[in-house]
XYZ file of N, CA and C in Angstrom:
855
model
N -9.102 3.117 -29.849
C -10.113 4.118 -29.414
C -11.341 3.404 -29.052
N -11.808 3.617 -27.812
C -13.011 2.904 -27.342
C -14.296 3.640 -28.043
N -15.333 2.855 -28.238
C -16.530 3.402 -28.635
C -17.491 3.506 -27.444
N -17.963 4.623 -27.024
C -18.734 4.771 -25.831
C -20.318 4.441 -26.164
N -20.709 3.450 -25.615
C -22.160 3.031 -25.860
C -23.164 3.722 -24.769
N -22.624 3.633 -23.574
C -23.388 4.285 -22.468
C -22.521 4.560 -21.337
N -22.961 5.392 -20.444
C -22.133 5.804 -19.278
C -23.038 5.681 -17.968
N -22.418 5.110 -16.986
C -23.032 5.122 -15.627
C -22.129 5.945 -14.762
N -22.839 6.519 -13.794
C -22.080 7.460 -12.808
C -22.140 6.895 -11.380
N -20.811 6.781 -10.823
C -20.850 6.330 -9.452
C -20.276 7.432 -8.589
N -21.110 7.873 -7.770
C -20.774 9.045 -6.891
C -19.954 8.618 -5.715
N -20.198 7.432 -5.133
C -19.433 6.923 -4.002
C -18.758 5.601 -4.392
N -17.606 5.306 -3.761
C -17.050 3.970 -4.000
C -16.714 3.320 -2.595
N -16.523 1.986 -2.622
C -16.252 1.341 -1.435
C -17.341 1.162 -0.511
N -18.516 1.659 -0.779
C -19.698 1.525 0.091
C -20.890 1.741 -0.784
N -22.061 1.494 -0.175
C -23.380 1.632 -0.889
C -23.551 3.176 -1.180
N -23.992 3.496 -2.371
C -24.191 4.866 -2.717
C -25.526 5.361 -1.904
N -25.511 6.550 -1.404
C -26.687 7.009 -0.703
C -27.946 6.991 -1.494
N -27.857 7.368 -2.850
C -29.067 7.480 -3.620
C -29.676 5.996 -3.733
N -28.783 5.083 -3.910
C -29.341 3.606 -4.141
C -29.998 3.163 -2.864
N -29.397 3.461 -1.728
C -30.023 3.050 -0.497
C -31.368 3.710 -0.258
N -31.453 4.951 -0.543
C -32.746 5.748 -0.434
C -33.754 5.177 -1.372
N -33.440 4.783 -2.568
C -34.310 4.317 -3.605
C -34.780 3.010 -3.199
N -33.919 2.157 -2.708
C -34.319 0.839 -2.334
C -35.290 0.927 -1.166
N -35.036 1.787 -0.150
C -35.905 1.899 0.985
C -37.355 2.321 0.562
N -37.269 3.358 -0.373
C -38.605 3.790 -0.902
C -39.339 2.754 -1.586
N -38.720 1.896 -2.326
C -39.315 0.784 -3.213
C -39.962 -0.125 -2.159
N -39.207 -0.469 -1.060
C -39.755 -1.485 -0.086
C -40.917 -0.954 0.604
N -40.928 0.407 0.881
C -42.044 1.037 1.518
C -43.306 1.152 0.627
N -43.171 1.312 -0.572
C -44.217 1.327 -1.575
C -44.813 -0.070 -1.716
N -43.938 -1.003 -1.730
C -44.297 -2.397 -1.919
C -45.270 -2.904 -0.692
N -44.813 -2.420 0.494
C -45.596 -2.704 1.696
C -46.995 -2.083 1.562
N -47.114 -0.857 1.081
C -48.374 -0.064 0.911
C -49.283 -0.846 -0.066
N -48.703 -1.232 -1.234
C -49.437 -1.943 -2.317
C -49.890 -3.287 -1.720
N -49.081 -4.083 -1.083
C -49.463 -5.408 -0.615
C -50.597 -5.226 0.394
N -50.505 -4.199 1.240
C -51.583 -4.093 2.252
C -52.925 -3.736 1.725
N -52.920 -3.212 0.513
C -54.197 -2.810 -0.043
C -54.800 -3.786 -1.056
N -54.233 -4.870 -1.107
C -54.647 -6.009 -2.005
C -55.268 -7.138 -1.298
N -56.188 -7.867 -1.963
C -56.726 -9.084 -1.424
C -55.686 -10.123 -1.321
N -55.867 -11.014 -0.500
C -54.895 -12.160 -0.363
C -54.679 -12.955 -1.614
N -55.762 -12.962 -2.436
C -55.721 -13.740 -3.674
C -55.036 -13.036 -4.837
N -54.812 -11.685 -4.605
C -54.280 -10.915 -5.717
C -52.758 -10.893 -5.668
N -52.006 -11.503 -6.571
C -50.633 -11.526 -6.521
C -50.009 -10.189 -6.756
N -48.961 -9.925 -5.930
C -48.237 -8.635 -6.097
C -46.834 -8.952 -6.756
N -46.602 -8.501 -8.019
C -45.436 -8.811 -8.635
C -44.553 -7.537 -8.790
N -43.395 -7.490 -8.118
C -42.390 -6.391 -8.259
C -41.111 -6.887 -8.618
N -40.523 -6.399 -9.667
C -39.237 -6.943 -10.127
C -38.217 -5.880 -9.765
N -37.259 -6.209 -8.929
C -36.104 -5.246 -8.520
C -34.876 -5.674 -9.301
N -34.069 -4.739 -9.502
C -32.765 -5.077 -10.302
C -31.857 -5.971 -9.433
N -31.097 -6.652 -10.057
C -30.126 -7.523 -9.299
C -29.215 -6.708 -8.327
N -28.649 -7.354 -7.372
C -27.678 -6.720 -6.470
C -26.352 -6.505 -7.271
N -25.622 -5.519 -6.742
C -24.376 -5.204 -7.422
C -23.335 -6.322 -7.171
N -22.619 -6.717 -8.265
C -21.667 -7.834 -8.090
C -20.687 -7.363 -7.122
N -20.133 -8.471 -6.285
C -19.028 -8.153 -5.323
C -17.872 -9.171 -5.609
N -16.799 -8.924 -4.707
C -15.720 -9.755 -4.909
C -14.850 -9.424 -6.175
N -15.041 -8.228 -6.640
C -14.453 -7.832 -7.921
C -12.835 -7.701 -7.739
N -12.046 -8.171 -8.651
C -10.682 -8.014 -8.673
C -10.108 -7.991 -10.072
N -8.867 -7.616 -10.201
C -8.288 -7.579 -11.574
C -7.027 -8.279 -11.673
N -6.616 -8.716 -12.842
C -5.309 -9.377 -13.081
C -4.681 -8.612 -14.026
N -3.363 -8.183 -13.671
C -2.506 -7.349 -14.498
C -1.914 -8.145 -15.640
N -1.886 -7.510 -16.815
C -1.186 -8.231 -17.918
C -0.396 -7.265 -18.746
N 0.096 -7.692 -19.797
C 0.883 -6.917 -20.776
C -0.035 -6.489 -21.837
N -0.491 -5.187 -21.742
C -1.425 -4.731 -22.730
C -2.731 -5.210 -22.606
N -3.095 -5.709 -21.446
C -4.418 -6.168 -21.155
C -4.696 -6.217 -19.598
N -5.952 -6.188 -19.240
C -6.369 -6.411 -17.795
C -7.574 -7.288 -17.762
N -7.615 -8.231 -16.925
C -8.617 -9.140 -16.670
C -9.468 -8.706 -15.446
N -10.732 -8.530 -15.566
C -11.586 -8.237 -14.388
C -12.426 -9.444 -14.114
N -12.446 -9.802 -12.863
C -13.237 -10.942 -12.327
C -14.081 -10.526 -11.208
N -15.121 -11.341 -11.007
C -16.011 -11.042 -9.762
C -16.828 -12.386 -9.325
N -17.532 -12.195 -8.221
C -18.338 -13.363 -7.847
C -19.687 -13.494 -8.565
N -20.129 -14.727 -8.847
C -21.403 -14.819 -9.481
C -22.530 -14.392 -8.567
N -23.445 -13.604 -9.217
C -24.631 -13.104 -8.480
C -25.606 -14.167 -7.996
N -26.200 -14.019 -6.868
C -27.113 -15.049 -6.316
C -28.435 -15.057 -7.042
N -28.956 -13.998 -7.647
C -30.267 -14.037 -8.235
C -30.331 -14.974 -9.346
N -31.413 -15.845 -9.424
C -31.598 -16.862 -10.431
C -31.880 -16.326 -11.840
N -32.422 -14.990 -11.908
C -32.763 -14.399 -13.253
C -31.670 -13.601 -13.825
N -30.517 -13.566 -13.256
C -29.463 -12.805 -13.827
C -29.050 -13.317 -15.140
N -29.034 -12.394 -16.190
C -28.744 -12.776 -17.594
C -27.389 -12.507 -18.083
N -26.581 -11.704 -17.244
C -25.260 -11.380 -17.679
C -24.682 -10.163 -16.816
N -23.552 -9.743 -17.280
C -22.886 -8.688 -16.647
C -22.359 -7.648 -17.651
N -22.465 -6.344 -17.133
C -21.838 -5.224 -17.917
C -20.614 -4.712 -17.242
N -19.542 -4.441 -18.048
C -18.326 -3.966 -17.430
C -18.082 -2.659 -17.883
N -17.505 -1.708 -16.916
C -17.298 -0.420 -17.167
C -15.959 0.009 -16.741
N -15.388 1.185 -17.252
C -14.145 1.656 -16.753
C -14.109 3.169 -16.698
N -13.206 3.659 -15.960
C -13.061 5.159 -15.796
C -11.602 5.460 -15.552
N -11.179 6.712 -15.629
C -9.851 7.106 -15.263
C -9.805 7.524 -13.838
N -10.804 7.467 -13.060
C -10.881 7.792 -11.517
C -11.881 6.887 -10.890
N -11.838 6.722 -9.620
C -12.660 5.802 -8.854
C -14.071 6.193 -8.839
N -14.453 7.449 -9.079
C -15.789 7.959 -9.094
C -16.101 8.704 -10.336
N -17.313 9.041 -10.562
C -17.647 9.882 -11.742
C -18.157 8.979 -12.851
N -17.960 9.382 -14.137
C -18.605 8.787 -15.298
C -17.800 7.418 -15.629
N -18.380 6.338 -15.555
C -17.755 5.024 -15.959
C -18.352 4.630 -17.359
N -17.490 4.345 -18.367
C -18.010 4.046 -19.654
C -18.111 2.552 -19.915
N -19.102 2.106 -20.491
C -19.406 0.753 -20.810
C -18.393 0.236 -21.737
N -17.745 -1.017 -21.514
C -16.795 -1.561 -22.469
C -17.119 -2.844 -22.908
N -18.171 -3.487 -22.303
C -18.455 -4.832 -22.820
C -19.482 -5.630 -21.960
N -19.973 -6.703 -22.400
C -20.831 -7.587 -21.552
C -20.318 -9.030 -21.664
N -20.762 -9.829 -20.677
C -20.570 -11.270 -20.727
C -21.843 -11.940 -20.264
N -22.123 -13.171 -20.535
C -23.205 -13.952 -20.171
C -23.329 -14.301 -18.680
N -24.371 -14.821 -18.202
C -24.573 -15.131 -16.844
C -23.640 -16.265 -16.272
N -23.069 -17.028 -17.115
C -22.154 -18.098 -16.707
C -20.719 -17.637 -16.644
N -20.492 -16.439 -17.082
C -19.050 -15.837 -17.132
C -18.959 -14.938 -16.012
N -17.650 -14.961 -15.294
C -17.391 -14.066 -14.162
C -16.015 -13.411 -14.441
N -15.555 -13.224 -15.638
C -14.389 -12.564 -16.048
C -14.400 -11.894 -17.420
N -13.854 -10.782 -17.648
C -13.800 -10.058 -18.693
C -12.350 -9.511 -19.048
N -11.866 -9.697 -20.249
C -10.554 -9.322 -20.595
C -10.612 -7.941 -21.409
N -10.093 -6.873 -20.774
C -9.966 -5.596 -21.460
C -8.648 -5.528 -22.190
N -8.691 -5.450 -23.528
C -7.440 -5.371 -24.296
C -7.178 -3.932 -24.872
N -8.122 -3.064 -24.554
C -7.964 -1.659 -25.108
C -7.340 -0.823 -24.038
N -6.161 -1.208 -23.556
C -5.462 -0.441 -22.548
C -4.010 -0.207 -22.994
N -3.439 0.771 -22.393
C -2.055 1.162 -22.628
C -1.158 0.926 -21.446
N -0.106 0.159 -21.659
C 0.833 -0.082 -20.584
C 1.304 1.162 -19.819
N 1.286 1.107 -18.527
C 1.727 2.311 -17.738
C 0.635 3.257 -17.426
N -0.615 3.001 -17.935
C -1.709 3.863 -17.652
C -2.691 3.102 -16.604
N -3.181 3.853 -15.663
C -4.072 3.294 -14.681
C -5.475 3.350 -14.996
N -6.271 2.302 -14.843
C -7.650 2.166 -15.227
C -8.484 1.720 -13.944
N -9.653 2.283 -13.867
C -10.582 1.915 -12.809
C -11.715 1.127 -13.428
N -12.217 0.093 -12.704
C -13.239 -0.775 -13.251
C -14.416 -0.959 -12.186
N -15.598 -1.124 -12.875
C -16.763 -1.552 -12.053
C -17.555 -2.541 -12.886
N -18.381 -3.276 -12.258
C -19.169 -4.337 -12.948
C -20.680 -4.136 -12.454
N -21.643 -4.284 -13.351
C -23.089 -4.442 -13.043
C -23.657 -5.654 -13.637
N -24.613 -6.234 -12.796
C -25.359 -7.278 -13.319
C -26.679 -6.949 -13.849
N -27.185 -7.609 -14.966
C -28.542 -7.316 -15.429
C -29.302 -8.669 -15.460
N -30.624 -8.484 -15.363
C -31.474 -9.628 -15.394
C -32.209 -9.811 -16.732
N -33.000 -10.832 -16.769
C -33.674 -11.204 -17.957
C -34.732 -10.147 -18.566
N -35.180 -9.305 -17.472
C -36.086 -8.219 -17.895
C -35.350 -7.005 -18.319
N -34.010 -7.072 -18.300
C -33.213 -5.904 -18.674
C -32.923 -4.883 -17.650
N -33.232 -5.185 -16.457
C -32.905 -4.184 -15.326
C -31.447 -4.478 -14.904
N -30.776 -3.387 -14.767
C -29.297 -3.371 -14.395
C -29.037 -3.000 -12.887
N -28.206 -3.647 -12.203
C -27.834 -3.318 -10.910
C -27.067 -2.020 -10.767
N -26.793 -1.549 -9.559
C -25.765 -0.545 -9.339
C -24.472 -1.107 -9.697
N -23.605 -0.112 -9.926
C -22.148 -0.585 -10.206
C -21.537 -1.140 -8.917
N -20.589 -2.099 -9.074
C -19.957 -2.715 -7.986
C -19.241 -1.607 -7.160
N -19.094 -1.940 -5.854
C -18.641 -0.838 -4.870
C -17.221 -0.746 -4.601
N -16.461 -1.878 -4.908
C -14.910 -1.927 -4.637
C -14.255 -0.886 -5.520
N -13.197 -0.314 -4.969
C -12.359 0.434 -5.869
C -11.313 -0.416 -6.414
N -11.494 -0.792 -7.768
C -10.730 -1.686 -8.532
C -9.926 -0.933 -9.577
N -8.585 -0.911 -9.501
C -7.815 -0.260 -10.537
C -6.710 -1.064 -10.791
N -6.090 -0.800 -11.959
C -5.096 -1.685 -12.606
C -4.138 -0.905 -13.420
N -2.875 -1.191 -13.481
C -1.882 -0.489 -14.384
C -1.257 -1.638 -15.113
N -1.670 -1.995 -16.324
C -0.878 -2.990 -17.151
C 0.428 -2.649 -17.395
N 1.410 -3.583 -17.466
C 2.811 -3.349 -17.725
C 3.443 -4.352 -18.651
N 4.539 -4.049 -19.281
C 5.176 -5.042 -20.126
C 5.815 -6.176 -19.441
N 5.924 -7.277 -20.141
C 6.455 -8.536 -19.603
C 7.141 -9.286 -20.700
N 7.931 -10.258 -20.253
C 8.509 -11.171 -21.254
C 8.987 -12.437 -20.675
N 9.324 -13.362 -21.544
C 9.722 -14.828 -21.040
C 10.999 -15.181 -21.842
N 11.767 -16.068 -21.141
C 12.966 -16.663 -21.805
C 14.069 -15.685 -22.047
N 14.257 -14.782 -21.056
C 15.436 -13.820 -21.184
C 16.670 -14.662 -20.643
N 17.676 -14.860 -21.394
C 18.970 -15.629 -21.102
C 20.032 -14.668 -20.894
N 20.669 -14.679 -19.724
C 21.863 -14.002 -19.224
C 22.907 -14.928 -19.096
N 24.102 -14.590 -19.721
C 25.305 -15.442 -19.485
C 26.000 -15.025 -18.306
N 26.733 -15.919 -17.693
C 27.529 -15.540 -16.561
C 28.679 -14.565 -17.046
N 29.045 -13.705 -16.199
C 30.117 -12.730 -16.580
C 31.418 -13.345 -16.969
N 31.721 -14.400 -16.295
C 32.923 -15.113 -16.744
C 32.803 -15.897 -18.063
N 31.560 -16.129 -18.441
C 31.373 -16.898 -19.688
C 31.265 -15.921 -20.904
N 30.377 -14.917 -20.692
C 30.187 -13.955 -21.885
C 29.806 -12.621 -21.353
N 30.654 -11.796 -20.858
C 30.348 -10.514 -20.162
C 29.399 -9.573 -21.027
N 29.559 -9.707 -22.293
C 28.775 -8.759 -23.153
C 27.355 -9.178 -23.176
N 26.908 -10.392 -22.646
C 25.499 -10.880 -22.626
C 25.117 -11.172 -21.207
N 25.601 -10.538 -20.209
C 25.360 -10.931 -18.875
C 24.458 -9.941 -18.098
N 24.227 -8.761 -18.700
C 23.315 -7.811 -17.973
C 22.050 -7.440 -18.692
N 21.143 -6.803 -17.961
C 19.860 -6.426 -18.573
C 19.343 -5.041 -18.069
N 18.813 -4.310 -18.966
C 18.174 -3.049 -18.744
C 16.698 -3.252 -18.871
N 15.952 -3.228 -17.886
C 14.508 -3.428 -17.892
C 13.837 -2.396 -18.696
N 14.178 -1.062 -18.664
C 13.523 -0.096 -19.337
C 13.637 -0.236 -20.885
N 14.527 -1.030 -21.293
C 14.651 -1.359 -22.858
C 13.527 -2.194 -23.307
N 12.861 -2.922 -22.494
C 11.802 -3.802 -22.896
C 12.121 -4.732 -23.934
N 13.350 -4.928 -24.178
C 13.826 -5.719 -25.385
C 13.985 -7.205 -25.226
N 14.105 -7.690 -23.995
C 14.234 -9.169 -23.756
C 15.588 -9.539 -24.304
N 16.512 -8.621 -24.487
C 17.879 -8.828 -25.097
C 18.888 -8.499 -23.979
N 19.941 -9.339 -23.696
C 20.897 -9.107 -22.788
C 21.926 -8.103 -23.299
N 22.678 -7.457 -22.438
C 23.671 -6.415 -22.840
C 24.868 -6.623 -21.912
N 25.941 -5.816 -22.170
C 27.170 -5.972 -21.418
C 26.885 -5.498 -19.903
N 27.558 -6.252 -19.019
C 27.280 -5.977 -17.708
C 27.945 -4.693 -17.171
N 28.844 -4.094 -17.991
C 29.516 -2.809 -17.711
C 28.771 -1.642 -18.261
N 27.727 -1.852 -18.977
C 27.001 -0.706 -19.511
C 26.396 0.035 -18.443
N 26.367 1.413 -18.555
C 25.859 2.264 -17.436
C 24.403 2.005 -17.154
N 23.606 1.705 -18.117
C 22.242 1.502 -17.881
C 21.773 0.055 -17.524
N 22.791 -0.720 -17.403
C 22.433 -2.119 -16.999
C 21.983 -2.092 -15.504
N 20.757 -2.701 -15.316
C 20.167 -2.723 -14.013
C 20.716 -3.812 -13.163
N 20.809 -5.017 -13.654
C 21.208 -6.249 -13.003
C 22.113 -7.094 -13.926
N 22.935 -7.844 -13.295
C 23.712 -8.787 -14.287
C 23.957 -10.074 -13.468
N 24.293 -11.212 -14.214
C 24.440 -12.527 -13.669
C 25.894 -12.878 -13.531
N 26.237 -13.390 -12.392
C 27.563 -13.900 -12.101
C 27.605 -15.249 -11.419
N 28.498 -16.119 -11.759
C 28.780 -17.399 -11.134
C 30.187 -17.534 -10.908
N 30.686 -16.866 -9.845
C 32.164 -16.782 -9.586
C 32.816 -18.129 -9.094
N 32.002 -18.914 -8.391
C 32.386 -20.168 -7.715
C 31.484 -21.234 -8.005
N 31.887 -22.503 -8.004
C 30.999 -23.596 -8.371
C 29.771 -23.700 -7.369
N 28.630 -23.712 -7.991
C 27.383 -23.665 -7.068
C 26.955 -22.420 -6.630
N 27.658 -21.275 -7.068
C 27.237 -19.947 -6.622
C 26.743 -19.179 -7.827
N 25.423 -18.801 -7.763
C 24.730 -18.213 -8.909
C 24.095 -16.976 -8.347
N 24.638 -15.777 -8.707
C 24.069 -14.527 -8.129
C 23.540 -13.555 -9.187
N 22.454 -12.839 -8.828
C 22.038 -11.748 -9.602
C 22.501 -10.512 -8.908
N 23.107 -9.630 -9.543
C 23.849 -8.502 -8.977
C 23.210 -7.186 -9.408
N 22.928 -6.319 -8.518
C 22.406 -5.067 -8.854
C 23.604 -4.148 -9.125
N 23.458 -3.365 -10.246
C 24.584 -2.501 -10.812
C 24.982 -1.576 -9.705
N 26.219 -1.754 -9.202
C 26.737 -0.779 -8.111
C 26.878 0.622 -8.576
N 26.841 0.887 -9.823
C 26.997 2.277 -10.357
C 25.714 2.990 -10.422
N 24.486 2.328 -10.095
C 23.259 2.969 -10.128
C 22.544 2.520 -8.808
N 21.542 3.220 -8.410
C 20.721 2.937 -7.233
C 19.722 1.945 -7.650
N 20.185 0.615 -7.555
C 19.295 -0.466 -7.865
C 19.293 -1.352 -6.622
N 18.118 -1.784 -6.258
C 18.033 -2.780 -5.163
C 17.301 -4.023 -5.470
N 17.592 -5.157 -4.810
C 17.040 -6.454 -5.121
C 16.682 -7.168 -3.869
N 15.694 -8.060 -4.020
C 15.375 -8.957 -2.949
C 14.766 -10.308 -3.386
N 15.008 -11.386 -2.777
C 14.493 -12.692 -3.038
C 13.000 -12.674 -2.500
N 12.098 -12.809 -3.285
C 10.744 -12.949 -2.824
C 10.168 -14.306 -2.519
N 11.061 -15.329 -2.695
C 10.697 -16.640 -2.342
C 10.204 -17.518 -3.471
N 9.764 -18.780 -3.103
C 9.404 -19.766 -4.084
C 7.880 -19.434 -4.478
N 7.751 -18.694 -5.508
C 6.367 -18.148 -5.855
C 6.436 -17.921 -7.387
N 5.283 -18.196 -8.027
C 5.076 -17.915 -9.418
C 5.143 -16.397 -9.647
N 5.629 -16.088 -10.897
C 5.809 -14.607 -11.170
C 4.432 -13.946 -11.128
N 3.381 -14.612 -11.613
C 2.083 -13.965 -11.690
C 1.550 -13.616 -10.274
N 2.056 -14.316 -9.210
C 1.493 -14.112 -7.979
C 2.247 -13.094 -7.145
N 3.346 -12.488 -7.702
C 4.000 -11.402 -7.150
C 3.331 -10.123 -7.499
N 2.505 -9.571 -6.549
C 1.597 -8.478 -6.912
C 2.101 -7.048 -6.623
N 2.484 -6.915 -5.373
C 2.792 -5.480 -4.908
C 4.109 -5.406 -4.382
N 5.028 -4.523 -4.979
C 6.387 -4.488 -4.621
C 6.419 -3.964 -3.144
N 7.348 -4.496 -2.266
C 7.413 -4.054 -0.918
C 8.279 -2.722 -0.783
N 8.217 -2.088 0.296
C 8.990 -0.967 0.550
C 10.210 -1.177 1.278
N 10.447 -2.487 1.780
C 11.593 -2.727 2.578
C 11.969 -4.132 2.246
N 13.133 -4.587 2.878
C 13.655 -5.967 2.753
C 14.560 -6.139 1.769
N 15.128 -5.055 1.204
C 16.231 -5.203 0.173
C 17.535 -5.839 0.700
N 18.172 -6.494 -0.245
C 19.503 -7.087 0.168
C 20.494 -6.058 0.537
N 21.175 -6.250 1.604
C 22.186 -5.223 2.137
C 23.533 -5.386 1.457
N 23.602 -6.394 0.590
C 24.908 -6.687 -0.101
C 24.726 -6.456 -1.669
N 23.525 -5.971 -1.998
C 23.327 -5.633 -3.404
C 23.242 -6.787 -4.363
N 22.975 -8.039 -3.935
C 22.798 -9.174 -4.770
C 21.942 -10.177 -4.130
N 21.524 -11.205 -4.886
C 20.669 -12.246 -4.386
C 21.074 -13.578 -5.036
N 21.030 -14.632 -4.319
C 21.335 -15.939 -4.853
C 20.157 -16.408 -5.700
N 20.417 -16.859 -6.970
C 19.383 -17.263 -7.845
C 19.057 -18.791 -7.688
N 17.697 -18.991 -7.370
C 17.216 -20.385 -7.068
C 16.065 -20.604 -8.048
N 16.140 -21.792 -8.752
C 15.037 -22.062 -9.725
C 13.644 -21.998 -8.982
N 12.664 -21.357 -9.601
C 11.349 -21.277 -9.107
C 11.128 -20.116 -8.196
N 12.218 -19.475 -7.776
C 12.062 -18.207 -6.986
C 11.831 -16.940 -7.849
N 11.037 -16.056 -7.211
C 10.893 -14.862 -7.907
C 11.604 -13.648 -7.113
N 12.037 -12.621 -7.786
C 12.779 -11.520 -7.168
C 12.213 -10.186 -7.571
N 12.316 -9.282 -6.691
C 11.797 -7.892 -6.983
C 13.052 -7.006 -7.091
N 12.957 -6.045 -8.100
C 14.105 -5.163 -8.305
C 13.455 -3.675 -8.323
N 14.098 -2.897 -7.576
C 13.700 -1.460 -7.504
C 14.762 -0.588 -8.062
N 14.436 0.212 -9.119
C 15.353 0.890 -9.888
C 15.128 2.412 -9.724
N 16.104 3.124 -9.145
C 15.936 4.548 -8.958
C 15.885 5.244 -10.337
N 15.083 6.330 -10.357
C 14.923 7.082 -11.553
C 14.448 8.581 -11.323
N 15.528 9.512 -11.263
C 15.169 10.879 -11.158
C 14.348 11.232 -9.938
N 14.617 10.747 -8.730
C 13.828 11.144 -7.555
C 12.681 10.156 -7.364
N 12.378 9.287 -8.282
C 11.343 8.238 -7.989
C 11.961 6.939 -8.341
N 11.156 5.963 -8.742
C 11.699 4.677 -9.063
C 10.803 3.870 -10.028
N 11.233 2.825 -10.535
C 10.427 1.908 -11.407
C 10.774 0.468 -10.774
N 9.653 -0.325 -10.766
C 9.734 -1.655 -10.174
C 9.686 -2.705 -11.356
N 10.539 -3.790 -10.985
C 10.552 -4.906 -11.919
C 10.513 -6.205 -11.128
N 10.181 -7.331 -11.800
C 10.176 -8.599 -11.030
C 10.673 -9.674 -12.005
N 11.289 -10.682 -11.622
C 11.748 -11.757 -12.441
C 11.512 -13.088 -11.717
N 11.444 -14.180 -12.519
C 11.338 -15.541 -11.944
C 12.372 -16.375 -12.717
N 13.145 -17.119 -11.895
C 14.239 -17.980 -12.445
C 13.600 -19.334 -12.931
N 13.782 -19.499 -14.208
C 13.282 -20.666 -14.945
C 14.346 -21.754 -14.703
N 15.552 -21.440 -15.206
C 16.723 -22.431 -14.990
C 17.922 -21.636 -14.710
N 18.988 -22.221 -13.974
C 20.154 -21.528 -13.757
C 21.334 -22.538 -13.683
N 22.548 -22.198 -14.139
C 23.675 -22.989 -14.125
C 24.844 -22.002 -13.969
N 26.063 -22.591 -14.015
C 27.314 -21.819 -14.006
C 27.509 -21.010 -15.244
N 26.716 -21.439 -16.323
C 26.996 -20.807 -17.596
C 25.964 -19.645 -17.871
N 24.688 -19.933 -17.529
C 23.686 -18.969 -17.822
C 22.377 -19.137 -16.839
N 21.584 -18.145 -16.986
C 20.269 -18.161 -16.249
C 19.179 -17.772 -17.149
N 18.066 -18.411 -17.128
C 16.876 -18.052 -17.882
C 15.780 -17.513 -16.969
N 15.308 -16.309 -17.442
C 14.385 -15.575 -16.641
C 13.156 -15.183 -17.387
N 11.986 -15.118 -16.685
C 10.847 -14.474 -17.057
C 10.732 -13.145 -16.273
N 10.178 -12.087 -16.913
C 10.244 -10.791 -16.231
C 9.058 -9.960 -16.482
N 8.871 -8.902 -15.688
C 7.803 -7.921 -15.947
C 8.363 -6.569 -15.396
N 8.041 -5.508 -16.014
C 8.529 -4.117 -15.620
C 7.400 -3.193 -15.599
N 7.206 -2.452 -14.499
C 6.258 -1.349 -14.401
C 6.784 -0.068 -14.804
N 6.280 0.378 -16.123
C 6.879 1.571 -16.601
C 6.343 2.784 -16.040
N 5.271 2.718 -15.201
C 4.693 3.924 -14.491
C 5.527 4.215 -13.393
N 6.218 5.363 -13.451
C 7.171 5.688 -12.311
C 6.457 5.768 -10.979
N 7.084 5.213 -9.844
C 6.604 5.282 -8.566
C 5.424 4.328 -8.249
N 5.000 3.514 -9.316
C 3.820 2.630 -9.160
C 4.419 1.216 -8.665
N 4.120 0.767 -7.501
C 4.564 -0.439 -7.028
C 3.770 -1.722 -7.500
N 2.736 -1.401 -8.310
C 1.862 -2.551 -8.723
C 2.578 -3.398 -9.865
N 2.600 -4.651 -9.630
C 3.273 -5.582 -10.569
C 2.426 -6.583 -11.187
N 1.401 -7.093 -10.435
C 0.225 -8.010 -10.779
C -0.366 -8.504 -9.543
N -1.154 -9.585 -9.478
C -2.243 -9.878 -8.557
C -2.371 -9.343 -7.192
N -3.508 -9.278 -6.726
C -3.955 -8.702 -5.426
C -5.461 -8.489 -5.513
N -6.186 -8.032 -4.574
C -7.620 -7.668 -4.613
C -7.927 -6.295 -3.978
N -9.034 -5.854 -4.186
C -9.474 -4.632 -3.698
C -8.701 -3.516 -4.498
N -8.081 -2.666 -3.826
C -7.301 -1.571 -4.605
C -6.152 -1.987 -5.423
N -5.570 -3.189 -5.079
C -4.518 -3.770 -5.919
C -5.188 -4.534 -7.010
N -4.264 -5.118 -7.776
C -4.699 -6.003 -8.883
C -4.287 -7.373 -8.691
N -4.905 -8.189 -9.484
C -4.465 -9.669 -9.325
C -4.092 -10.116 -10.661
């Protein structure tokens, strides 16, 4: 349960809020009047809040979300405040601060499968805080695991399949109805991950890419034969039909042989949500 220390309201997202622009214009106008009425020897000291942080993005994790941003240009910035909300506008709750030399914050008070919106504000040494960042940054943390070992069907069929929704990291029989994919190596040098033909499961090779860099599941490009050749270092995306919607999963091949394959995996438990990890703006990273 979060403890709410303070709340900031963002009426608009993705652009400068009208109130902020009007306030800034008014401040500059007043500064011009004050400066014009002073002698040249009289210093005019006006302290404005820092600019809102930009370049904000998030990194999806298992039970956590990391929020990062660009360092502010103002030399008197003392740190950054991080806020969250369940929507892109409205009341954002303060969840923590970091110093001026830090540009990332890890939110561990999240629930897998729930979507969170984030914003960041900079504050200076005088305690003045900027407007909230303007990008729509949202993230849906999801479970993940490493070191899942599937045996080849011809080696040990009872340990050749996997059901992502189980979140167990434990293989199961390839003939089980709820098996999503299974491993088979029918011929020398042939190593395949096969989508369960008894269920609406689709698969595609996403290429030589780290698992963390597979961010947003595509809507097309699925294998037309219901299987993909497993190659070490390659990541794969799996689309699993579920009652009129779908769940997305991704895997990365650590090692593969005629006997077994070792996989790292992640599974988005939020139905219909294609977010799996990294990206910027509306997506996550």
